[in-house]
Amino acid sequence: MACPVNLLAMPPSLRWLTIRHSATITQHISARHASTTTGSSSSARPPKPPPPREPLSYLPTPSNNPSQSALPAPSPSSSALDAANTIFTHDRPKLLFTAARFLSLPFNTRIPEICILGRSNVGKSTLINALTGLGGLKAGTAHGVQARREGLAITSRKAGCTKTMNGYGFGRVRPDVLKAFLRDREAENKALEAQAGSMSRTERRELKKRPREAVPSCALVVVDMPGYGHASIKEWGVEIEKYLSRRAKAAVLLVDATVGLNEGDRMVLEMLKAHRVRTLVILTKGDKLLEKEAVRDKHGRGQKNGGLSGACVRVWAELRRMEGRHSQWTEGDGWEREIWVTGAGDRRNGPGLGVEGARWAICKLAGLVEDGRTFDAGSEDSPAEVEVVSFDDIVWAPAPSKEDNHIKA
Ligand SMILES: Nc1nc2c(ncn2[C@@H]2O[C@H](COP(=O)(O)OP(=O)(O)O)[C@@H](O)[C@H]2O)c(=O)[nH]1
Ligand SMILES: [Mg+2]
């Protein structure tokens, strides 16, 4: 996307900002780095910058050369961002299910489903709330019956608050999806009626009681998973590993930007890789690192461990190592080689830092929006060509049933 701001003149720690509104970026940078971008010698204190609302992502070059690690990732188009915003914010989210066990999950063979994983307290529930359009303050402090009634994810400072798999429905169901479902349901009903003629009364009763898939009512299902770390990963893992191995097509792994990858995250990444689940990594609490950066800047101190940019580089490098030399765990059924940053619980920032970008990245993961970004082809800084597989091209795993323990296709 053409951008009037000279990106190369930006300080390296900010270059990886994906730029949408150059005016806001200029404002943001001019307040933090007044002399470098505006050339002004005024000694007046710059006005406090509004926190950036732009999508934030880190998209390094294929060479993975640390000295050129700060590629300004092109922004998704405004229409793609708007499409993602509409899915998440136009209608109130619906709490579709709460399941403690894999076998009690309702069937879903029609709607893209994304699970949100991460250690306890990383900010899973907060991000889900912010995706719906709630401001940072409310997104990070949703408690009680009222929040439940509003379809919000319950957040807590105490670790281990979410103990069940909670599914939220976002957006309106696509008419073609609904039409196909109703057509198939009608055919299924006819076949059952024909079958029922030769059945005993008990068999007919059993048949009626069999759980069936509900009529699709949304465009996207997001599942808030219990966090790990509070209880041991082994204790956490049984039902969730069943979910990852038999049902999951796509997952978002949240990593605390202030901590980086921990043992639990690594174990989950190994699971995702083993079960070939398409994975998106989002750093949370990016606002905390930016705040620390601002304090260090003010005192003329360099950034500790490279600040937020350093956190992205470390996570990215580790994921590249995890891809393995022989097995390609990249786009398609691998991890999306782009790291997104959010500060969904940032109380000073209305909509939450980078939340708009996270909406778009999640919709892209679900196949609801196309990438459509243009990279400067042939430039040394262009990211590697990646094959994008649409969500529709992924074969859905059969829904779990008590009689039959299906294996993911
Ligand atoms: N500053 C800041 N705080 C956050 C962020 N995300 C979550 N929090 C806070 O971290 C705590 C745990 O969040 P929660 O969403 O319940 O974590 P979960 O256990 O992963 O669901 C809450 O007190 C949130 O307000 C963030 O991006 N920035
Ligand atoms: Mg939670």
Coordinates of C-alpha atoms and ligand atoms in Angstrom, one line a residue:
M1 CA 0.0 0.0 0.0
A2 CA 1.4 3.4 -0.9
C3 CA 2.3 5.4 2.1
P4 CA 3.5 9.0 2.3
V5 CA 5.6 8.4 5.4
N6 CA 9.2 7.5 4.7
L7 CA 9.4 4.2 6.3
L8 CA 13.1 3.8 6.1
A9 CA 13.6 7.0 8.0
M10 CA 11.6 5.5 10.9
P11 CA 13.5 4.2 13.9
P12 CA 14.0 0.4 13.5
S13 CA 11.8 -0.4 16.5
L14 CA 8.9 1.1 14.8
R15 CA 9.4 0.0 11.2
W16 CA 7.5 -3.2 11.7
L17 CA 4.3 -1.3 12.3
T18 CA 1.8 -2.1 9.7
I19 CA 0.6 1.2 8.4
R20 CA -2.9 2.1 7.7
H21 CA -3.4 5.8 8.4
S22 CA -0.2 7.6 7.7
A23 CA -1.5 10.7 9.5
T24 CA -1.9 8.8 12.8
I25 CA 1.4 7.2 12.4
T26 CA 3.1 10.6 11.8
Q27 CA 1.4 11.9 14.9
H28 CA 2.5 8.8 16.9
I29 CA 6.1 8.9 15.7
S30 CA 6.4 12.7 15.9
A31 CA 5.5 12.7 19.5
R32 CA 8.0 9.9 20.4
H33 CA 10.7 11.0 18.0
A34 CA 10.0 14.6 17.3
S35 CA 13.4 15.6 16.1
T36 CA 13.8 12.7 13.6
T37 CA 10.5 12.9 11.8
T38 CA 9.5 16.5 11.9
G39 CA 12.8 18.2 12.0
S40 CA 11.4 20.6 14.5
S41 CA 13.8 22.1 17.0
S42 CA 11.0 23.3 19.3
S43 CA 11.7 22.6 22.9
A44 CA 7.9 22.5 23.7
R45 CA 6.8 19.3 25.2
P46 CA 5.2 17.2 22.4
P47 CA 1.5 16.4 23.0
K48 CA 0.8 13.0 24.4
P49 CA 0.4 10.7 21.3
P50 CA -2.8 8.8 20.9
P51 CA -1.9 5.1 21.1
P52 CA -1.7 3.6 17.6
R53 CA -4.8 1.9 16.4
E54 CA -3.1 0.4 13.3
P55 CA -2.7 -3.3 12.8
L56 CA 0.7 -4.3 14.2
S57 CA 2.5 -7.2 12.8
Y58 CA 6.0 -8.4 12.3
L59 CA 6.9 -9.9 9.0
P60 CA 10.6 -10.5 8.5
T61 CA 12.4 -11.3 5.3
P62 CA 13.0 -14.8 4.0
S63 CA 16.7 -14.5 4.8
N64 CA 15.9 -14.0 8.5
N65 CA 18.9 -11.8 8.7
P66 CA 18.5 -10.0 12.1
S67 CA 19.9 -6.7 10.6
Q68 CA 16.9 -6.5 8.2
S69 CA 14.4 -7.9 10.5
A70 CA 12.3 -4.8 10.6
L71 CA 10.2 -5.1 7.4
P72 CA 7.2 -2.7 7.5
A73 CA 4.5 -5.2 6.8
P74 CA 2.0 -3.9 4.2
S75 CA -1.3 -3.1 5.7
P76 CA -4.4 -5.1 4.6
S77 CA -6.7 -3.0 2.5
S78 CA -9.3 -0.8 4.2
S79 CA -12.1 -2.9 2.8
A80 CA -10.5 -6.1 4.1
L81 CA -10.1 -4.6 7.5
D82 CA -13.7 -3.3 7.4
A83 CA -14.9 -6.8 6.4
A84 CA -13.2 -8.3 9.4
N85 CA -14.5 -5.6 11.7
T86 CA -18.0 -6.2 10.5
I87 CA -17.8 -9.9 11.2
F88 CA -16.7 -9.3 14.8
T89 CA -18.5 -6.1 15.7
H90 CA -21.7 -5.8 13.7
D91 CA -23.8 -8.1 15.8
R92 CA -23.6 -9.1 19.4
P93 CA -21.5 -12.3 19.9
K94 CA -23.5 -15.4 21.0
L95 CA -22.2 -17.8 23.6
L96 CA -22.8 -21.0 21.6
F97 CA -21.6 -23.7 24.1
T98 CA -19.7 -24.4 27.2
A99 CA -18.1 -27.8 27.3
A100 CA -15.9 -29.4 29.9
R101 CA -15.3 -32.5 27.8
F102 CA -14.5 -33.1 24.1
L103 CA -17.4 -35.4 23.6
S104 CA -19.9 -32.8 24.8
L105 CA -18.9 -30.3 22.1
P106 CA -21.7 -29.7 19.7
F107 CA -21.2 -30.7 16.1
N108 CA -19.9 -28.2 13.7
T109 CA -19.1 -29.2 10.1
R110 CA -20.1 -26.0 8.4
I111 CA -18.7 -22.9 10.1
P112 CA -14.9 -22.1 10.4
E113 CA -13.9 -22.7 14.0
I114 CA -10.8 -21.2 15.5
C115 CA -9.6 -22.0 19.0
I116 CA -7.7 -19.6 21.2
L117 CA -4.8 -21.1 23.2
G118 CA -2.3 -19.8 25.6
R119 CA -1.2 -20.0 29.2
S120 CA -3.4 -18.9 32.0
N121 CA -3.6 -15.1 32.3
V122 CA -2.0 -14.5 28.9
G123 CA -5.2 -12.5 27.8
K124 CA -7.3 -15.0 25.9
S125 CA -10.7 -13.9 27.2
T126 CA -9.6 -10.2 27.1
L127 CA -8.7 -10.5 23.4
I128 CA -12.0 -12.2 22.6
N129 CA -13.9 -9.4 24.3
A130 CA -11.8 -6.8 22.5
L131 CA -12.5 -8.5 19.1
T132 CA -16.2 -7.8 19.7
G133 CA -15.4 -4.0 19.9
L134 CA -15.2 -3.6 23.6
G135 CA -12.7 -1.0 24.8
G136 CA -9.5 -2.2 26.6
L137 CA -10.9 -1.3 30.0
K138 CA -14.1 -3.3 29.7
A139 CA -12.5 -6.1 27.7
G140 CA -10.0 -6.9 30.5
T141 CA -12.5 -6.6 33.3
A142 CA -15.6 -8.6 32.3
H143 CA -17.0 -10.4 35.3
G144 CA -20.2 -11.7 36.7
V145 CA -23.7 -12.6 35.4
Q146 CA -24.2 -9.5 33.3
A147 CA -21.0 -10.1 31.3
R148 CA -22.2 -13.7 30.8
R149 CA -25.5 -12.5 29.6
E150 CA -23.9 -10.1 27.1
G151 CA -22.0 -13.1 25.7
L152 CA -18.6 -11.8 27.0
A153 CA -15.7 -14.0 28.0
I154 CA -15.0 -13.8 31.7
T155 CA -11.6 -12.4 32.5
S156 CA -9.7 -12.5 35.8
R157 CA -6.4 -11.6 37.3
K158 CA -6.5 -14.9 39.0
A159 CA -5.0 -17.7 36.8
G160 CA -7.1 -20.7 35.9
C161 CA -10.5 -18.9 35.7
T162 CA -11.6 -20.5 32.4
K163 CA -12.0 -24.2 33.0
T164 CA -14.3 -25.2 30.1
M165 CA -14.1 -24.8 26.3
N166 CA -16.4 -21.9 25.5
G167 CA -17.6 -21.3 22.0
Y168 CA -18.6 -17.8 20.8
G169 CA -20.4 -17.2 17.5
F170 CA -19.5 -14.1 15.5
G171 CA -21.0 -12.5 12.4
R172 CA -23.9 -13.5 10.2
V173 CA -24.1 -16.9 8.6
R174 CA -23.3 -16.9 4.9
P175 CA -26.6 -17.5 2.9
D176 CA -24.9 -20.2 0.7
V177 CA -23.8 -22.1 3.9
L178 CA -27.3 -21.9 5.3
K179 CA -28.9 -23.0 2.1
A180 CA -26.5 -26.0 1.7
F181 CA -27.2 -27.0 5.3
L182 CA -31.0 -26.9 4.9
R183 CA -30.9 -28.8 1.7
D184 CA -28.7 -31.6 3.2
R185 CA -30.9 -31.6 6.3
E186 CA -34.0 -32.2 4.3
A187 CA -32.4 -35.1 2.4
E188 CA -31.2 -36.5 5.7
N189 CA -34.7 -36.3 7.2
K190 CA -36.2 -38.1 4.2
A191 CA -33.6 -40.9 4.4
L192 CA -34.3 -41.2 8.2
E193 CA -38.1 -41.4 7.6
A194 CA -37.6 -44.2 5.1
Q195 CA -35.3 -46.0 7.5
A196 CA -37.7 -45.6 10.4
G197 CA -40.4 -47.7 8.7
S198 CA -38.4 -50.9 9.3
M199 CA -37.3 -50.0 12.9
S200 CA -38.6 -51.1 16.3
R201 CA -40.1 -48.4 18.5
T202 CA -37.0 -48.4 20.8
E203 CA -34.7 -48.0 17.8
R204 CA -36.8 -45.1 16.6
R205 CA -36.7 -43.5 20.0
E206 CA -32.9 -43.8 20.1
L207 CA -32.7 -42.3 16.7
K208 CA -34.7 -39.3 17.8
K209 CA -32.4 -38.8 20.8
R210 CA -29.2 -38.8 18.7
P211 CA -27.6 -35.3 18.9
R212 CA -27.7 -33.5 15.6
E213 CA -25.9 -30.4 14.3
A214 CA -27.7 -27.2 15.0
V215 CA -28.7 -24.9 12.1
P216 CA -25.6 -22.6 11.5
S217 CA -26.2 -19.2 13.0
C218 CA -22.9 -17.3 12.6
A219 CA -20.0 -16.8 10.3
L220 CA -17.2 -17.8 12.6
V221 CA -16.9 -19.8 15.9
V222 CA -14.1 -18.8 18.3
V223 CA -13.4 -21.2 21.1
D224 CA -11.9 -19.8 24.3
M225 CA -9.8 -22.7 25.8
P226 CA -8.8 -23.2 29.4
G227 CA -5.3 -21.9 30.0
Y228 CA -2.3 -24.0 30.8
G229 CA 0.4 -23.3 33.4
H230 CA -2.0 -23.0 36.4
A231 CA -2.5 -26.7 36.5
S232 CA 0.1 -28.9 34.9
I233 CA 0.1 -29.2 31.1
K234 CA -0.6 -32.9 31.5
E235 CA -3.7 -32.2 33.5
W236 CA -4.8 -29.5 31.0
G237 CA -4.0 -31.6 28.0
V238 CA -6.3 -34.6 27.8
E239 CA -9.5 -33.0 26.5
I240 CA -7.7 -30.3 24.6
E241 CA -5.4 -32.7 22.9
K242 CA -8.5 -34.6 21.8
Y243 CA -9.8 -31.3 20.4
L244 CA -6.6 -30.6 18.6
S245 CA -6.1 -34.0 17.2
R246 CA -9.7 -34.7 16.1
R247 CA -11.4 -31.4 15.5
A248 CA -9.1 -28.4 15.2
K249 CA -8.3 -27.0 11.8
A250 CA -7.0 -23.6 13.0
A251 CA -5.7 -22.2 16.2
V252 CA -4.5 -18.9 17.6
L253 CA -1.7 -19.2 20.1
L254 CA -1.4 -16.2 22.4
V255 CA 2.0 -15.4 23.8
D256 CA 2.7 -12.8 26.5
A257 CA 5.0 -10.2 24.8
T258 CA 6.5 -9.4 28.2
V259 CA 7.6 -13.0 28.8
G260 CA 8.0 -14.7 25.4
L261 CA 7.6 -18.4 24.7
N262 CA 7.6 -20.6 27.8
E263 CA 7.7 -24.4 28.2
G264 CA 3.9 -24.7 28.0
D265 CA 3.8 -22.7 24.8
R266 CA 6.5 -24.9 23.2
M267 CA 4.6 -28.0 24.1
V268 CA 1.4 -26.7 22.6
L269 CA 3.2 -25.6 19.5
E270 CA 4.6 -29.2 19.2
M271 CA 1.0 -30.5 19.5
L272 CA -0.2 -28.1 16.8
K273 CA 2.6 -29.1 14.5
A274 CA 2.1 -32.8 15.2
H275 CA -1.6 -32.5 14.4
R276 CA -1.0 -30.1 11.5
V277 CA -3.3 -27.4 12.8
R278 CA -3.0 -24.1 11.0
T279 CA -1.6 -21.7 13.6
L280 CA -1.5 -17.9 14.1
V281 CA 0.7 -16.4 16.8
I282 CA -0.4 -13.2 18.5
L283 CA 1.6 -11.5 21.2
T284 CA -0.5 -10.0 23.9
K285 CA 0.2 -7.2 26.4
G286 CA 2.3 -5.4 23.8
D287 CA 1.1 -2.1 25.4
K288 CA 3.1 -3.0 28.5
L289 CA 6.3 -3.2 26.5
L290 CA 5.6 0.0 24.6
E291 CA 5.0 1.7 27.9
K292 CA 8.3 0.5 29.2
E293 CA 10.0 1.6 25.9
A294 CA 8.5 5.1 26.3
V295 CA 9.9 5.3 29.9
R296 CA 13.4 4.2 28.8
D297 CA 13.3 6.6 25.8
K298 CA 12.5 9.4 28.1
H299 CA 15.5 8.6 30.3
G300 CA 17.7 8.2 27.2
R301 CA 18.2 4.5 27.9
G302 CA 18.4 1.9 25.1
Q303 CA 15.7 -0.7 24.9
K304 CA 16.1 -3.7 27.1
N305 CA 16.2 -6.9 25.0
G306 CA 15.2 -4.9 21.9
G307 CA 11.8 -3.9 23.4
L308 CA 8.7 -5.1 21.6
S309 CA 10.5 -5.5 18.3
G310 CA 13.0 -7.8 20.1
A311 CA 10.2 -9.9 21.5
C312 CA 8.8 -10.4 18.0
V313 CA 12.2 -11.4 16.6
R314 CA 12.8 -14.0 19.3
V315 CA 9.4 -15.6 19.0
W316 CA 9.6 -15.6 15.2
A317 CA 13.1 -17.1 15.2
E318 CA 12.0 -19.9 17.5
L319 CA 9.0 -20.7 15.4
R320 CA 11.3 -20.8 12.3
R321 CA 13.5 -23.3 14.2
M322 CA 10.5 -25.4 15.1
E323 CA 9.4 -25.7 11.5
G324 CA 12.1 -28.3 11.2
R325 CA 14.5 -28.8 8.4
H326 CA 12.6 -31.6 6.7
S327 CA 8.9 -31.1 7.6
Q328 CA 7.6 -27.8 6.3
W329 CA 5.2 -26.4 8.9
T330 CA 4.2 -23.3 7.1
E331 CA 1.1 -21.9 5.4
G332 CA -1.6 -24.4 4.5
D333 CA -1.7 -26.4 7.6
G334 CA 1.3 -24.8 9.3
W335 CA 1.9 -21.6 11.1
E336 CA 1.3 -18.2 9.5
R337 CA 4.8 -16.7 9.2
E338 CA 3.7 -13.3 10.5
I339 CA 3.5 -12.3 14.2
W340 CA 0.8 -10.0 15.3
V341 CA 0.9 -7.8 18.3
T342 CA -2.0 -6.7 20.5
G343 CA -2.6 -4.8 23.7
A344 CA -6.3 -5.7 24.0
G345 CA -6.4 -5.0 27.7
D346 CA -4.7 -1.6 27.5
R347 CA -6.9 0.5 29.7
R348 CA -5.7 3.9 28.2
N349 CA -6.5 2.9 24.7
G350 CA -10.1 2.9 23.6
P351 CA -10.4 0.0 21.2
G352 CA -7.2 -1.8 22.3
L353 CA -3.8 -1.8 20.7
G354 CA -3.6 -3.7 17.4
V355 CA -7.1 -5.3 17.8
E356 CA -8.2 -4.4 14.3
G357 CA -5.2 -6.2 12.8
A358 CA -5.9 -9.2 15.0
R359 CA -9.5 -9.3 13.7
W360 CA -8.3 -9.3 10.1
A361 CA -5.5 -11.9 10.8
I362 CA -8.1 -14.3 12.5
C363 CA -10.5 -13.8 9.6
K364 CA -7.7 -14.6 7.2
L365 CA -6.9 -17.7 9.2
A366 CA -10.5 -18.8 8.9
G367 CA -10.6 -18.1 5.2
L368 CA -13.2 -15.3 5.5
V369 CA -10.9 -12.6 4.0
E370 CA -8.2 -12.9 1.4
D371 CA -4.7 -11.6 2.1
G372 CA -4.6 -9.4 -1.0
R373 CA -1.6 -7.4 0.2
T374 CA 1.0 -6.4 -2.3
F375 CA 4.6 -6.8 -1.5
D376 CA 7.4 -5.1 -3.3
A377 CA 8.3 -8.1 -5.5
G378 CA 11.9 -8.8 -6.1
S379 CA 13.1 -6.6 -3.3
E380 CA 15.5 -8.1 -0.8
D381 CA 13.0 -7.3 1.9
S382 CA 10.1 -9.2 0.3
P383 CA 8.8 -12.0 2.4
A384 CA 8.9 -15.5 1.0
E385 CA 6.2 -16.5 -1.5
V386 CA 3.6 -18.5 0.5
E387 CA 0.9 -20.7 -0.7
V388 CA -2.5 -19.6 0.7
V389 CA -5.0 -22.4 1.1
S390 CA -8.6 -21.3 1.5
F391 CA -10.5 -22.6 4.5
D392 CA -13.0 -24.2 2.1
D393 CA -10.3 -26.4 0.7
I394 CA -9.6 -27.9 4.1
V395 CA -11.5 -31.0 4.7
W396 CA -13.4 -30.8 8.0
A397 CA -13.0 -33.5 10.5
P398 CA -16.1 -35.5 11.2
A399 CA -17.9 -34.2 14.3
P400 CA -17.1 -36.2 17.4
S401 CA -19.7 -38.8 18.4
K402 CA -20.0 -41.1 21.3
E403 CA -20.3 -44.2 19.1
D404 CA -17.4 -43.4 16.9
N405 CA -14.1 -41.8 17.9
H406 CA -13.2 -40.2 14.6
I407 CA -9.7 -39.4 13.6
K408 CA -9.1 -36.0 12.1
A409 CA -9.1 -36.1 8.3
Ligands
LIG1 N1 -2.2 -4.3 29.9 C1 -2.8 -5.4 29.4 N2 -3.4 -6.2 30.2 C2 -4.0 -7.3 29.7 C3 -4.0 -7.6 28.3 N3 -4.6 -8.8 28.1 C4 -5.1 -9.2 29.3 N4 -4.7 -8.3 30.3 C5 -5.0 -8.5 31.7 O1 -4.5 -9.8 32.1 C6 -5.4 -10.4 33.1 C7 -5.8 -11.8 32.6 O2 -6.5 -11.7 31.4 P1 -7.5 -12.8 30.9 O3 -8.1 -12.4 29.6 O4 -8.5 -13.2 32.0 O5 -6.5 -14.1 30.7 P2 -6.8 -15.6 30.2 O6 -6.6 -16.4 31.5 O7 -5.8 -15.9 29.2 O8 -8.2 -15.6 29.7 C8 -6.6 -9.5 33.2 O9 -6.4 -8.7 34.4 C9 -6.5 -8.5 32.0 O10 -7.0 -7.2 32.3 C10 -3.3 -6.7 27.5 O11 -3.2 -6.8 26.3 N5 -2.7 -5.6 28.1
MG2 MG -9.9 -16.8 30.3

